[in-house]
Short mmCIF file of C-alpha atoms in Angstrom, two decimals:
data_model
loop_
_atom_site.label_atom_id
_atom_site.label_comp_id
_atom_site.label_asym_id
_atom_site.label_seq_id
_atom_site.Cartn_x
_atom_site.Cartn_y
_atom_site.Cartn_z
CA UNK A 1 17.40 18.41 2.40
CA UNK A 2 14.85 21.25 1.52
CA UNK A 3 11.41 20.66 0.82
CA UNK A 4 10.75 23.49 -2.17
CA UNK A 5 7.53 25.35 -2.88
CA UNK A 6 6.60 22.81 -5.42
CA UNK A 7 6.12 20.75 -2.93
CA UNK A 8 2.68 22.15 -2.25
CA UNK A 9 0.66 24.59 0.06
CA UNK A 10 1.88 26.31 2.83
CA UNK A 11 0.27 23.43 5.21
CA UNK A 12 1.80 20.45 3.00
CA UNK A 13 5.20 22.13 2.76
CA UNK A 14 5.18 22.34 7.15
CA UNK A 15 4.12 18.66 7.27
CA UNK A 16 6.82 17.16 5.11
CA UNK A 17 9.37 19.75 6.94
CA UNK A 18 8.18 18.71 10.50
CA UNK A 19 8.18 14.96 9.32
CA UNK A 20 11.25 15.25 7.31
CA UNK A 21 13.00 16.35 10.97
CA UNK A 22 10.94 13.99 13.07
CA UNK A 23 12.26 11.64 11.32
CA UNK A 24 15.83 12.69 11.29
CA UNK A 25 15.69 13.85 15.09
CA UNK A 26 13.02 12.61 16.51
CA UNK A 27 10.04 13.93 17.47
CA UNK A 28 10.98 15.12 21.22
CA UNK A 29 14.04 16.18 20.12
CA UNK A 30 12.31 18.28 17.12
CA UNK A 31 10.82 22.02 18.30
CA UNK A 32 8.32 24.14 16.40
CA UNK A 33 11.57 26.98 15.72
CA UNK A 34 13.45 24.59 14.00
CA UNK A 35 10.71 23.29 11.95
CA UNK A 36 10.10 27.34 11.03
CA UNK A 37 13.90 27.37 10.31
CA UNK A 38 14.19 24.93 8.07
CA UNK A 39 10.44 26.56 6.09
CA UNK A 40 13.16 30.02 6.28
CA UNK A 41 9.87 31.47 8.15
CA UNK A 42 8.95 33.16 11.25
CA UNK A 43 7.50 30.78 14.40
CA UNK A 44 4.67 33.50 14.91
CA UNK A 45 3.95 32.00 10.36
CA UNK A 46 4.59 28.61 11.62
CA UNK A 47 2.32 29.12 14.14
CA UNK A 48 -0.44 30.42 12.36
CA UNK A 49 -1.05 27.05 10.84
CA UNK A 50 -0.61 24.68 13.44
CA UNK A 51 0.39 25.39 17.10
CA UNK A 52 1.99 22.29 18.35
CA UNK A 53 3.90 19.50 17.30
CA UNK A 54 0.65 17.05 18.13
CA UNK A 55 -1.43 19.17 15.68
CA UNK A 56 1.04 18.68 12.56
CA UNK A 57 1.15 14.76 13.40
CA UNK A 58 -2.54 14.96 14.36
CA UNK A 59 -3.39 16.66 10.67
CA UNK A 60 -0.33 14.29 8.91
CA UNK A 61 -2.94 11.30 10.15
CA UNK A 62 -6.03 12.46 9.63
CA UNK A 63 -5.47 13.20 5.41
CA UNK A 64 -4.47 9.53 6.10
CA UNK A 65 -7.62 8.45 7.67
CA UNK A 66 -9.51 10.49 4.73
CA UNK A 67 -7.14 8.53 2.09
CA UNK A 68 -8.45 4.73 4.37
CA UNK A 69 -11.94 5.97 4.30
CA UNK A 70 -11.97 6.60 0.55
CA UNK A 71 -10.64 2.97 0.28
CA UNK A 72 -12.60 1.54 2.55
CA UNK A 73 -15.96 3.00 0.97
CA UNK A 74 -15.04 1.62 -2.18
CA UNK A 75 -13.95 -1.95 -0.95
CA UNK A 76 -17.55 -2.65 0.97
CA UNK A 77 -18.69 -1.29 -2.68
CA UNK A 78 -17.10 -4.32 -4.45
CA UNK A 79 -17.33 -8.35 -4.47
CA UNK A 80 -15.76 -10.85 -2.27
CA UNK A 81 -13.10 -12.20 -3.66
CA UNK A 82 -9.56 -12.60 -4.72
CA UNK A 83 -9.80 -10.20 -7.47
CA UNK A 84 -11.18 -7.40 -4.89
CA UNK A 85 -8.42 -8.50 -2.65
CA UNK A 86 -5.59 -7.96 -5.27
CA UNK A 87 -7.51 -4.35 -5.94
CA UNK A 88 -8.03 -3.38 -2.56
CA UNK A 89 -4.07 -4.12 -1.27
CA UNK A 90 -3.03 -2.43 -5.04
CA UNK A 91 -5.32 0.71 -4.41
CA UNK A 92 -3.68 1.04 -0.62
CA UNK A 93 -0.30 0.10 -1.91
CA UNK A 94 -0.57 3.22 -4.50
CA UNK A 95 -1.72 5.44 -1.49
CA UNK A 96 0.92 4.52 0.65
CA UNK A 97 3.51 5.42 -2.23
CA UNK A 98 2.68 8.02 -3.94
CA UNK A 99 3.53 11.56 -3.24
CA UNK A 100 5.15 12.44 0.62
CA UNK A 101 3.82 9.05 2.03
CA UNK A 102 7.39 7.22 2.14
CA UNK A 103 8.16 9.79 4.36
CA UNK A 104 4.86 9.51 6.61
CA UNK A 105 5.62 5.61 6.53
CA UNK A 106 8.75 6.38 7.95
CA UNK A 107 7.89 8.42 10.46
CA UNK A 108 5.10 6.35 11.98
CA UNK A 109 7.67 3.69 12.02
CA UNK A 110 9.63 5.51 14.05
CA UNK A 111 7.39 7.20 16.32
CA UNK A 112 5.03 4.61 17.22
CA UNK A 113 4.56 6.17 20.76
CA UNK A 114 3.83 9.29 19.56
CA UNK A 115 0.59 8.31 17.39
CA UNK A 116 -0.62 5.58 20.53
CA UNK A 117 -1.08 9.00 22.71
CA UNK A 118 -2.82 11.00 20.21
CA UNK A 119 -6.45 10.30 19.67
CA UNK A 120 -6.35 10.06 15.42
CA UNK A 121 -3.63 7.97 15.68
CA UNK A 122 -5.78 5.59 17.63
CA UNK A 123 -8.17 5.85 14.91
CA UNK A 124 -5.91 4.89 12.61
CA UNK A 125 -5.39 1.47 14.03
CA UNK A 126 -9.76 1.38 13.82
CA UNK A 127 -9.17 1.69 10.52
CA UNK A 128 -6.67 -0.55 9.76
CA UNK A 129 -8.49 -3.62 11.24
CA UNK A 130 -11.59 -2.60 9.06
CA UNK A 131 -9.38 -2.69 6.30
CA UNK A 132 -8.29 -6.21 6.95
CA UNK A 133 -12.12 -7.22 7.99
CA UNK A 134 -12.51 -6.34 3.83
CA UNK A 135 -9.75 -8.45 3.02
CA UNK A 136 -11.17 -11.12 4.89
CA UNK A 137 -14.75 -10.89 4.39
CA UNK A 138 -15.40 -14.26 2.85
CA UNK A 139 -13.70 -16.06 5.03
CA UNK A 140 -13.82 -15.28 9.27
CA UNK A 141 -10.92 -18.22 10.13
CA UNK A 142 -8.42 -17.01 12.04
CA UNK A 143 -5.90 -18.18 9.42
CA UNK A 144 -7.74 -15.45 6.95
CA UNK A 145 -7.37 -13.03 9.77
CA UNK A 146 -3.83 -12.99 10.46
CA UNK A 147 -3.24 -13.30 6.45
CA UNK A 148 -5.59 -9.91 5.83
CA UNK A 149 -3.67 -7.92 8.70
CA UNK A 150 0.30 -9.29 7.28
CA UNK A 151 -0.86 -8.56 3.62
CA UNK A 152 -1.44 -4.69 5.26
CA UNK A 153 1.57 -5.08 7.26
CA UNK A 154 3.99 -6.57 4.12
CA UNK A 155 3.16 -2.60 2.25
CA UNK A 156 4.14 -0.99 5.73
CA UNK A 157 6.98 -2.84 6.18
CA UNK A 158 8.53 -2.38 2.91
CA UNK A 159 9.41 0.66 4.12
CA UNK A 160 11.57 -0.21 6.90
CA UNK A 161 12.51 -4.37 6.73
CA UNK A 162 13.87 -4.15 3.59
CA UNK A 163 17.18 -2.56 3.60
CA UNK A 164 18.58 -2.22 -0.12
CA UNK A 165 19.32 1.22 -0.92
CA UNK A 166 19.75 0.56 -4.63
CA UNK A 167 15.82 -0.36 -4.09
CA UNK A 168 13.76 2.39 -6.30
CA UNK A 169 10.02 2.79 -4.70
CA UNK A 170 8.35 0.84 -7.94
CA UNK A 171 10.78 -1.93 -7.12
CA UNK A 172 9.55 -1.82 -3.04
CA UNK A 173 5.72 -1.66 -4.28
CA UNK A 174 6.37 -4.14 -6.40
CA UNK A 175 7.64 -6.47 -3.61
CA UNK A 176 5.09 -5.66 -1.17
CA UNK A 177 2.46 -6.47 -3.10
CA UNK A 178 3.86 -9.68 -4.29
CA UNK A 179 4.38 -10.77 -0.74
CA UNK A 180 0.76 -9.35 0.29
CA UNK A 181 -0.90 -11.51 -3.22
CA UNK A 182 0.67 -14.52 -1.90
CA UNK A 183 -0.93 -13.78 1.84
CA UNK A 184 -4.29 -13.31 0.14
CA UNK A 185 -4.65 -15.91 -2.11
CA UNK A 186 -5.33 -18.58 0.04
CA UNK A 187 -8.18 -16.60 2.09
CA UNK A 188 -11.55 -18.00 0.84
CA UNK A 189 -9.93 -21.07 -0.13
CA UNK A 190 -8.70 -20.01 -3.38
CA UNK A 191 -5.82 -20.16 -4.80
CA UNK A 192 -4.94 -18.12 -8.41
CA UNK A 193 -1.83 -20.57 -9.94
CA UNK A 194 -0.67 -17.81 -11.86
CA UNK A 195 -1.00 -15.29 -8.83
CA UNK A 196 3.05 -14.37 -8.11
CA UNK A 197 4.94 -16.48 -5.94
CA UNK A 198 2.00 -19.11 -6.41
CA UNK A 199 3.96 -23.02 -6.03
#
């Protein structure tokens, strides 16, 4: 599959390439000439942009960390509660869906040992944890913990643990985030009856 010039700027259009093979390779098994092959452009192009594998990955993550950021700005910006739960898990669900991010999904899925060595994918897991601190805020019990952190993990997994082809990406979002509501509801002690999957 070709990623076309609509896809974006020269520096988008190398990231979903690179992650497009990463992901169908591997990332060892990926080099910077076939990434420039499948772009039809010259290494010394490729190369002009970003010089090693790490630095793709390394700029794939941080527009991610910029996107968490953003989210995480506005969450300490809003009230505890349920309702800020449901936005906060609805505003990262939207991130992690729209555009190219099934594919980055996929490929941090795959490569796992990749992002531990690099430094922003370190960062990332910072970020992550802050992330569920928000979700949690209200309530420190470990119970609230581990429900913050699975409600994260039930958008990330969607991508992977669900295997149903026929499965559009509105139809996985909308999954995810009924599994994450009915991981947050109970956090502070509340529970919203006519929250989905509510008993």
């Amino acid at each position: 599959m070709r990623v076309r010039e609509s896809t974006g700027g020269t520096r988008e259009r190398i990231q979903a390439v690179a992650l497009e093979l990463f992901t169908e390779q591997g990332y060892e098994k990926t080099s910077l000439r076939e990434i420039a092959e499948r772009l039809d452009v010259t290494k010394a192009a490729l190369y002009y942009h970003f010089k090693s594998k790490d630095e793709i990955v390394t700029s794939v993550v941080e527009d991610r960390l910029a996107r968490l950021d953003a989210l995480i700005e506005w969450a300490e910006s809003q009230p505890d509660g349920l309702d800020t739960r449901r936005a906060v898990i609805g505003r990262y669900a939207e991130a992690m869906f729209a555009g190219d991010q099934p594919s980055v999904m996929r490929f941090f899925e795959q490569n796992q040992t990749v992002l531990k060595s690099l430094s922003a994918g370190q960062q990332m897991r910072g970020r992550m944890l802050r992330l569920a601190d928000l979700l949690c805020r209200d309530d420190k019990s470990p119970a609230a913990q581990l429900r913050a952190v699975l409600a994260i993990f039930a958008v990330h997994s969607s991508w992977f643990a669900v295997r149903a082809p026929a499965l559009t990406d509105a139809q996985r979002m909308e999954l995810a985030l009924t599994m994450a509501d009915e991981l947050l509801a109970p956090i502070g002690g509340q529970r919203d009856e006519a929250a989905p999957g509510a008993p």
